[in-house]
Short mmCIF file of C-alpha atoms in Angstrom, two decimals:
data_model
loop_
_atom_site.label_atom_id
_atom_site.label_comp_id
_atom_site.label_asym_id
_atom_site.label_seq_id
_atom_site.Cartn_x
_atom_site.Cartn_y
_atom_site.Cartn_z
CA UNK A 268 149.41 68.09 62.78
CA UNK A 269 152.78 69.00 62.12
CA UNK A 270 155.16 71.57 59.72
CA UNK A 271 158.78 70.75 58.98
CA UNK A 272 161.87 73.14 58.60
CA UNK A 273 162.93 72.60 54.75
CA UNK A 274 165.63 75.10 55.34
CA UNK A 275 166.04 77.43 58.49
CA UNK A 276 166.97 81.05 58.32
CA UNK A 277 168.89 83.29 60.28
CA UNK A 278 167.92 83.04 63.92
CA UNK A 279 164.79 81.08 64.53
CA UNK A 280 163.28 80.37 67.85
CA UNK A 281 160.23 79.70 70.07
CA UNK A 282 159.42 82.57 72.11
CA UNK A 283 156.01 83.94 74.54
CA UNK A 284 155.85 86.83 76.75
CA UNK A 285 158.58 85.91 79.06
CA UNK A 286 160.17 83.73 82.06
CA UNK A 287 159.14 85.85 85.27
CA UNK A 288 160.06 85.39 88.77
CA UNK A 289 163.50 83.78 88.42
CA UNK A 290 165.46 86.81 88.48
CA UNK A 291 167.06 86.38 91.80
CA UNK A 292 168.71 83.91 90.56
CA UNK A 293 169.87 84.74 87.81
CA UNK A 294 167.67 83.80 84.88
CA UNK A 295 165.88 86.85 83.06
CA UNK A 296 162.77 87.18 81.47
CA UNK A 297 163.54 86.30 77.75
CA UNK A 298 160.37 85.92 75.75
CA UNK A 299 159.66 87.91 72.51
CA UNK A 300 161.83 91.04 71.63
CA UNK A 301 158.54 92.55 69.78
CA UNK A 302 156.01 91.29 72.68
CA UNK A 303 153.16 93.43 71.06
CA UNK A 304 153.58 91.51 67.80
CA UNK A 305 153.75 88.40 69.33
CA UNK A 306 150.67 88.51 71.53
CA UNK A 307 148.98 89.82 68.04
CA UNK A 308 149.88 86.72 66.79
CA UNK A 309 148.68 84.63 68.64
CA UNK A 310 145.29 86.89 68.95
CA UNK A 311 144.65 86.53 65.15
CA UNK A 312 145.14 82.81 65.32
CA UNK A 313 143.02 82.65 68.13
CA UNK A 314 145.20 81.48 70.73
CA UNK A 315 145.57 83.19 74.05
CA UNK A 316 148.38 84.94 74.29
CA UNK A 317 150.83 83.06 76.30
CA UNK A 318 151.16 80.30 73.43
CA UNK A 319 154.71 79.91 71.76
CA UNK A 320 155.45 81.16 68.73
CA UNK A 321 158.14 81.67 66.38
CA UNK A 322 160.79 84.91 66.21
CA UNK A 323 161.95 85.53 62.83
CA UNK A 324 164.68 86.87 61.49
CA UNK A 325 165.72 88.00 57.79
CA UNK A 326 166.65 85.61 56.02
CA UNK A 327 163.61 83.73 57.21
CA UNK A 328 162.90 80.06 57.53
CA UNK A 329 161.25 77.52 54.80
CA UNK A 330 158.29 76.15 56.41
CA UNK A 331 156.13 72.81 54.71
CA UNK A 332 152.84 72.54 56.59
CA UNK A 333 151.95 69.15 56.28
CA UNK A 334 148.72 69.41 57.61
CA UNK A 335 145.88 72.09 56.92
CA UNK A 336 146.69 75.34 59.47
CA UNK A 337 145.07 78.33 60.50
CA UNK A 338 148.29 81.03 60.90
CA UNK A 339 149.43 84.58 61.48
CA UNK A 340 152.34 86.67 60.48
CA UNK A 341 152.91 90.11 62.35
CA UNK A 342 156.06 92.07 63.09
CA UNK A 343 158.31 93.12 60.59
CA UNK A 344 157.78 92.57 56.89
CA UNK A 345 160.05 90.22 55.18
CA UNK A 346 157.50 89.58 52.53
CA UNK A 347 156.19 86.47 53.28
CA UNK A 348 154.77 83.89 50.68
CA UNK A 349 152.98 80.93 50.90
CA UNK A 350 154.37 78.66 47.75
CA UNK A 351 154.63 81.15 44.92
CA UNK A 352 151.87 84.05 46.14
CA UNK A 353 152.43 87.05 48.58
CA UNK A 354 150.43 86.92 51.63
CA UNK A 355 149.37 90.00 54.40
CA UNK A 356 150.68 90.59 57.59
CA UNK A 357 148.02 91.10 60.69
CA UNK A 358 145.40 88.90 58.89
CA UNK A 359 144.42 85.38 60.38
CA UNK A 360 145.26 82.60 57.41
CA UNK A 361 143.69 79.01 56.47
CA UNK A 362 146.85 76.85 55.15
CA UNK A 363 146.37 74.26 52.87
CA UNK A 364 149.02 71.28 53.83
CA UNK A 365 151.90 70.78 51.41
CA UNK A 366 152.10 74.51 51.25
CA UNK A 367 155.31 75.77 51.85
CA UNK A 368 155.52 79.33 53.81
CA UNK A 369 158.66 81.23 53.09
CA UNK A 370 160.28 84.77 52.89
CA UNK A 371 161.11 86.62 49.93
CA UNK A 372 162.44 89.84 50.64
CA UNK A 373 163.43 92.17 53.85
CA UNK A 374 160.52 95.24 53.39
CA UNK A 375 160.67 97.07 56.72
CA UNK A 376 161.39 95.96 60.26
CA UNK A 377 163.83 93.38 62.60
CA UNK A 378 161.66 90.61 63.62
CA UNK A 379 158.27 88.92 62.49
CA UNK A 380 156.33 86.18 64.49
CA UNK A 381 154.93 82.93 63.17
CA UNK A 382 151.52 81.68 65.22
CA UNK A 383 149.96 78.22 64.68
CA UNK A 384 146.29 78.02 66.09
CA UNK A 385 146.45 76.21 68.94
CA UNK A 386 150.06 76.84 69.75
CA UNK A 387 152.98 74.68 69.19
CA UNK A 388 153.33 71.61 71.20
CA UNK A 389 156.51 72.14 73.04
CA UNK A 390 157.59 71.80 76.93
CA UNK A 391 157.51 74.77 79.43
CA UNK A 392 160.77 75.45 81.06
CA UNK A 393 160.40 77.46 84.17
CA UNK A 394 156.92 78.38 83.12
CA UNK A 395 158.11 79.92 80.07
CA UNK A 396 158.18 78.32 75.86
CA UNK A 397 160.85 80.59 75.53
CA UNK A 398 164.09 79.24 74.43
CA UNK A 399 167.48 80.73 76.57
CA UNK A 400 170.40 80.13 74.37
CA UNK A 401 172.71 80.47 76.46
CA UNK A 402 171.26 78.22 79.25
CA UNK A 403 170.15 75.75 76.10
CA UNK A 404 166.66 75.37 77.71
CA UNK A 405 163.07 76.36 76.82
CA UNK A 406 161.77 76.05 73.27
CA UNK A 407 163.06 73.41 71.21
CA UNK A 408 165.74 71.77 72.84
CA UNK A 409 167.10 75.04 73.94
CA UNK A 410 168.18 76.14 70.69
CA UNK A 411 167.14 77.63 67.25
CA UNK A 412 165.11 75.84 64.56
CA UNK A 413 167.18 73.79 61.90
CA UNK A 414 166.93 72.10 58.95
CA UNK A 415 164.49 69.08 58.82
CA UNK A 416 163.22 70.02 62.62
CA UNK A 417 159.18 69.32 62.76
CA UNK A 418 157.10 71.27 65.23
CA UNK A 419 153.77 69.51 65.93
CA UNK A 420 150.30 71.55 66.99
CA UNK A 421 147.83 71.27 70.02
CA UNK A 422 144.53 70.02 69.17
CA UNK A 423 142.43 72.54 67.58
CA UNK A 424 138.66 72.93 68.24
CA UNK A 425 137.58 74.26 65.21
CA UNK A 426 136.91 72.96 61.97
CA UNK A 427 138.99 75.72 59.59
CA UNK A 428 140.10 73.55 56.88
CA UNK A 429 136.22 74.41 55.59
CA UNK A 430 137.13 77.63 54.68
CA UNK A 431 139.68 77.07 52.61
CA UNK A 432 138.07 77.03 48.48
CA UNK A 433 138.55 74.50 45.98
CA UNK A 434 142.04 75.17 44.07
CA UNK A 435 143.28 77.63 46.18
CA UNK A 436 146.75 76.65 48.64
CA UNK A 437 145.40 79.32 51.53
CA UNK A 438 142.73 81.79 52.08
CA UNK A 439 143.01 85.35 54.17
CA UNK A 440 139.84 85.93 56.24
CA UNK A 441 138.80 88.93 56.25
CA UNK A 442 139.72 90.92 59.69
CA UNK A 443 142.82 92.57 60.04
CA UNK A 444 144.60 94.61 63.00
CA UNK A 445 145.65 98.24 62.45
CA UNK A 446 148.71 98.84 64.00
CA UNK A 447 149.63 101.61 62.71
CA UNK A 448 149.56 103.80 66.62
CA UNK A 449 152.09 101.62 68.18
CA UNK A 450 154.71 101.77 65.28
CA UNK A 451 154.38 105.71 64.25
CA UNK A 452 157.50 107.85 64.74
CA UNK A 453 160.05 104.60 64.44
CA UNK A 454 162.69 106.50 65.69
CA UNK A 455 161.21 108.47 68.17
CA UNK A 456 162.03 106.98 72.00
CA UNK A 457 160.22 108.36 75.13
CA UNK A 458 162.61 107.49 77.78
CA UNK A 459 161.84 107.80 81.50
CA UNK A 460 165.00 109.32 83.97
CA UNK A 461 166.86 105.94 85.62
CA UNK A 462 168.84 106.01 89.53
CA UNK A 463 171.76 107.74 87.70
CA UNK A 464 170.15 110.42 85.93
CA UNK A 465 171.53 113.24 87.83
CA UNK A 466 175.22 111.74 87.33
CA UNK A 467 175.22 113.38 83.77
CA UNK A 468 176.50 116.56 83.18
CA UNK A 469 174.17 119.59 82.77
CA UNK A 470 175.56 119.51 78.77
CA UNK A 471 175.33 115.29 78.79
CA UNK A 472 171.17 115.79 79.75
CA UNK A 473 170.72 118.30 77.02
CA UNK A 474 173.26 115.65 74.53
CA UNK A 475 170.99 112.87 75.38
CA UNK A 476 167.87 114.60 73.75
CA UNK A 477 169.62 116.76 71.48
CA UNK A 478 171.25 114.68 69.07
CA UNK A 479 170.64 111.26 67.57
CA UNK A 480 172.54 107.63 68.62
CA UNK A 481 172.98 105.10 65.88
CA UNK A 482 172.77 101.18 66.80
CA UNK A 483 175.93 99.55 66.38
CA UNK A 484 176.19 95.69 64.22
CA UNK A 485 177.45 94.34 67.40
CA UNK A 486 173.85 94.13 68.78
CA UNK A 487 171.90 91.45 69.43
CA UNK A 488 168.78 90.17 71.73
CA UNK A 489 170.63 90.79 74.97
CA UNK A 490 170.83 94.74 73.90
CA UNK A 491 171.81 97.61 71.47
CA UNK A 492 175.04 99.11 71.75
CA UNK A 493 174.57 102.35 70.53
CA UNK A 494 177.31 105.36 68.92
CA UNK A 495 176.63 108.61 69.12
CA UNK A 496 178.41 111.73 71.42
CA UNK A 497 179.95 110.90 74.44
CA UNK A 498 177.88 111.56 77.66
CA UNK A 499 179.99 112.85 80.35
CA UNK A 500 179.47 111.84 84.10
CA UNK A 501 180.05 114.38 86.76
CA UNK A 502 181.46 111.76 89.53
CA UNK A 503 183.90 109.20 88.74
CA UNK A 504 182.67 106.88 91.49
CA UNK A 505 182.06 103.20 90.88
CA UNK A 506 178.39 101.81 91.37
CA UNK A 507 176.78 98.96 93.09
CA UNK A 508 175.42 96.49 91.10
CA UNK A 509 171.64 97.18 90.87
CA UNK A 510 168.59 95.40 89.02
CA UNK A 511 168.17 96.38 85.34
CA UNK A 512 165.23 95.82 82.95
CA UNK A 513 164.37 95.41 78.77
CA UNK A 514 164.87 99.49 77.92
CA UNK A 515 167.31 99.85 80.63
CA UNK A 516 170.03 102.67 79.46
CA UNK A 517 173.23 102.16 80.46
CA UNK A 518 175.71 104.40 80.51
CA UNK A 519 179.47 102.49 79.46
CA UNK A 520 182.81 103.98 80.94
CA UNK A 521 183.63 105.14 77.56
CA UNK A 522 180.38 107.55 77.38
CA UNK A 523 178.52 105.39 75.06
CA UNK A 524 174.79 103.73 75.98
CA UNK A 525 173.64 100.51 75.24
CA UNK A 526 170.09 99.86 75.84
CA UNK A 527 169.50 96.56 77.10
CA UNK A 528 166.82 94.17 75.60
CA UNK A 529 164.98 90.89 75.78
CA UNK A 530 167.92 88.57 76.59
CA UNK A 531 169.56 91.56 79.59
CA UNK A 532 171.33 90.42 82.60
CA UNK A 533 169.10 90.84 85.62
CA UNK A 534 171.70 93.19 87.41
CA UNK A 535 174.54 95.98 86.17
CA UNK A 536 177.25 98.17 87.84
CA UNK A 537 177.24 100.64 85.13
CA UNK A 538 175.04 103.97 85.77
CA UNK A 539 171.05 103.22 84.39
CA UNK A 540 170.57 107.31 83.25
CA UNK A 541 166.91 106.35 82.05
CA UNK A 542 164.68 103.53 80.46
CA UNK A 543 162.77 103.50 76.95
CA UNK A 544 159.27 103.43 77.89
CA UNK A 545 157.02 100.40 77.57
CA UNK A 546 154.72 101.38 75.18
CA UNK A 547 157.73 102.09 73.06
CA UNK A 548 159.78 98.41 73.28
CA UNK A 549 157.71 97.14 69.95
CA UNK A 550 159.33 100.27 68.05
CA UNK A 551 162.55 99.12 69.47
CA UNK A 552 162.54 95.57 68.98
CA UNK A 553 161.77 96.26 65.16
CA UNK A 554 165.32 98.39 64.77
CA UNK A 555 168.50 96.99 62.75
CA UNK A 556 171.83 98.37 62.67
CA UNK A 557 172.47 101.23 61.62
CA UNK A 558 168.90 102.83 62.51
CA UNK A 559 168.85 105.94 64.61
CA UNK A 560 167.51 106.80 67.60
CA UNK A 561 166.29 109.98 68.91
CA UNK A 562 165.26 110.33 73.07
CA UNK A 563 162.93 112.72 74.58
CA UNK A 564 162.61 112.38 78.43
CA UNK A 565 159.02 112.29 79.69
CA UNK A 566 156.84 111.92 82.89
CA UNK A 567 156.24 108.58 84.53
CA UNK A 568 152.45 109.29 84.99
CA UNK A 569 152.99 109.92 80.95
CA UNK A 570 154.81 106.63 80.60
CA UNK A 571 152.47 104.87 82.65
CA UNK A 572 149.51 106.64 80.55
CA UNK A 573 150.45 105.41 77.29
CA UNK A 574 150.92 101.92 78.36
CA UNK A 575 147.20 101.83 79.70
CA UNK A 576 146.38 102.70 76.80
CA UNK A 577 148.20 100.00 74.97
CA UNK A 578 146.59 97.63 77.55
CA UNK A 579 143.63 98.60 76.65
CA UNK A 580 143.93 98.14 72.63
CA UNK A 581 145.64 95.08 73.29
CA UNK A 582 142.08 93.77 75.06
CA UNK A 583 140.32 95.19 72.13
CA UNK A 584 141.64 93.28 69.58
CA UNK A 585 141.42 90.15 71.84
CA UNK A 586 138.05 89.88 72.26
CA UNK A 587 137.50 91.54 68.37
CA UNK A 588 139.57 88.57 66.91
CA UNK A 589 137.61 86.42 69.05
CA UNK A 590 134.38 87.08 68.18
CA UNK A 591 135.31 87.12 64.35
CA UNK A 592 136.70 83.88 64.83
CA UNK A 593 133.71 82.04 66.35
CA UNK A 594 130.98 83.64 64.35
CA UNK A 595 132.86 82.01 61.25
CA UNK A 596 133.24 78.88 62.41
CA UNK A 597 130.09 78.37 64.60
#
């Protein structure tokens, strides 16, 4: 079972949740910018969530299935259309084969994730289906889809194909996931203080949540750099190289931030003055250029609170998309 890239779009690769414990040496964590998206994904397709699957960006790919599929779509909404009809985003999907999936128009968001139940039959690279560009490993072949490129599927242990009616190209069962919590307030960052905090000036801490920073076109998956008023320091000492992290905010010589992202170095000498909460990376991943951003500095026990409670939605929908699953095709 197999689909083939008829035409590739802007920037598509394999991703999963990340490359962990290689840090020391120098390789970070990768994996999905939108994590929360992607682990949807594959939970509406009825993987597990560690499967590959593939980032988006707009323009999107052309995708022929050439055999019958069961899919997903989440992330941002580029409009997606399977030959000439407009499907849902967050539903689970039968695919008829000789369908072609592609993307019509850029609606709302950065990124949107392609799952394939049973996952995508591709090699692990330190653990990981994520592909490194810059190493040129992980994924396939270590680099981003092109034209005629056919990704094969795992074996599949249901029988989906059945639900798919007479006539029709695909079908949209019937459960969706309401996502609507982890996406409110799109501009709206809860950021955490970082080692260097207390280097800012008294007027740079009350700058940092007083006004809004835009994201500047020279961004990409290794982080945002973002424009906005100049955040003084009140030393002029040098630091120490020191670990860093995706939602790391850095604080440039210049007085601008960047906020680093999936594809970050694993260590930085310039000041880390806070970190965009976890809960909050999905929000982030789904920016562009030219969006704003607007900080508020919380607690940690907050921080920590709100990702529990993403946790624990996250095991929801697991076990809802599931059941759904195997009372349809049992």
């Amino acid at each position: 079972m197999s689909f083939t890239v008829i035409k590739p779009g802007l920037l598509d690769t394999l991703q999963d949740t990340g490359r962990f414990g290689y840090g020391s040496v120098g390789i970070n964590n990768g994996g999905a910018m939108d994590q929360y998206a992607a682990r949807i994904a594959n939970m509406l397709a009825g993987n597990n969530t560690q499967e590959a699957v593939i980032e988006c960006h707009f323009p999107g790919p052309q995708l022929l299935f050439e055999q019958n599929a069961l899919i997903s779509i989440t992330g941002a909404d580029f409009q997606p259309m399977l030959n000439d009809e407009e499907i849902p985003l967050w539903r689970p999907i039968v695919v008829r084969r000789n369908t072609i999936l592609h993307f019509n128009r850029l609606q709302s968001g950065a990124r949107c994730y392609i799952a394939v139940h049973g996952g995508l039959n591709v090699q692990t690279w330190l653990n990981s289906y994520s592909t490194n560009l810059k190493a040129g490993a992980g994924g396939h072949d270590g680099r981003r889809l092109e034209k005629d490129d056919e990704l094969t599927f795992k074996e599949s242990q249901f029988y989906y194909a059945g639900l798919l009616r007479e006539g029709r190209d695909h079908q949209v069962l019937r459960w969706r996931v309401d996502i609507c919590q982890t996406y409110q307030y799109p501009n709206e960052f809860y950021i955490t203080p970082g080692g260097e905090f207390n280097q800012l000036t008294d007027t740079a801490k009350e700058d940092l949540e007083r006004n809004n920073f835009l994201i500047h076109p020279f961004s990409d998956r290794m982080g945002y750099r973002l424009k906005g008023v100049p955040l003084e320091r009140n030393t002029t000492s040098e630091s120490l190289s020191s670990a860093v992290s995706f939602g790391t905010l850095q604080l440039l010589p210049d007085g601008q931030l960047i906020v680093l992202m999936a594809d970050h170095q694993t260590t930085g000498g310039y000041p880390r003055i806070g970190h965009v909460i976890t809960a909050h990376l999905p929000k982030l991943a789904q920016l562009r250029p030219s969006d704003a951003l607007h900080f508020k500095l919380i607690s940690q026990a907050r921080a920590e609170a709100l990702l529990f409670t993403m946790q624990r939605e996250l095991t929801i929908i697991q076990r809802s998309c599931h059941d759904h699953l195997n009372e349809l095709v049992c």
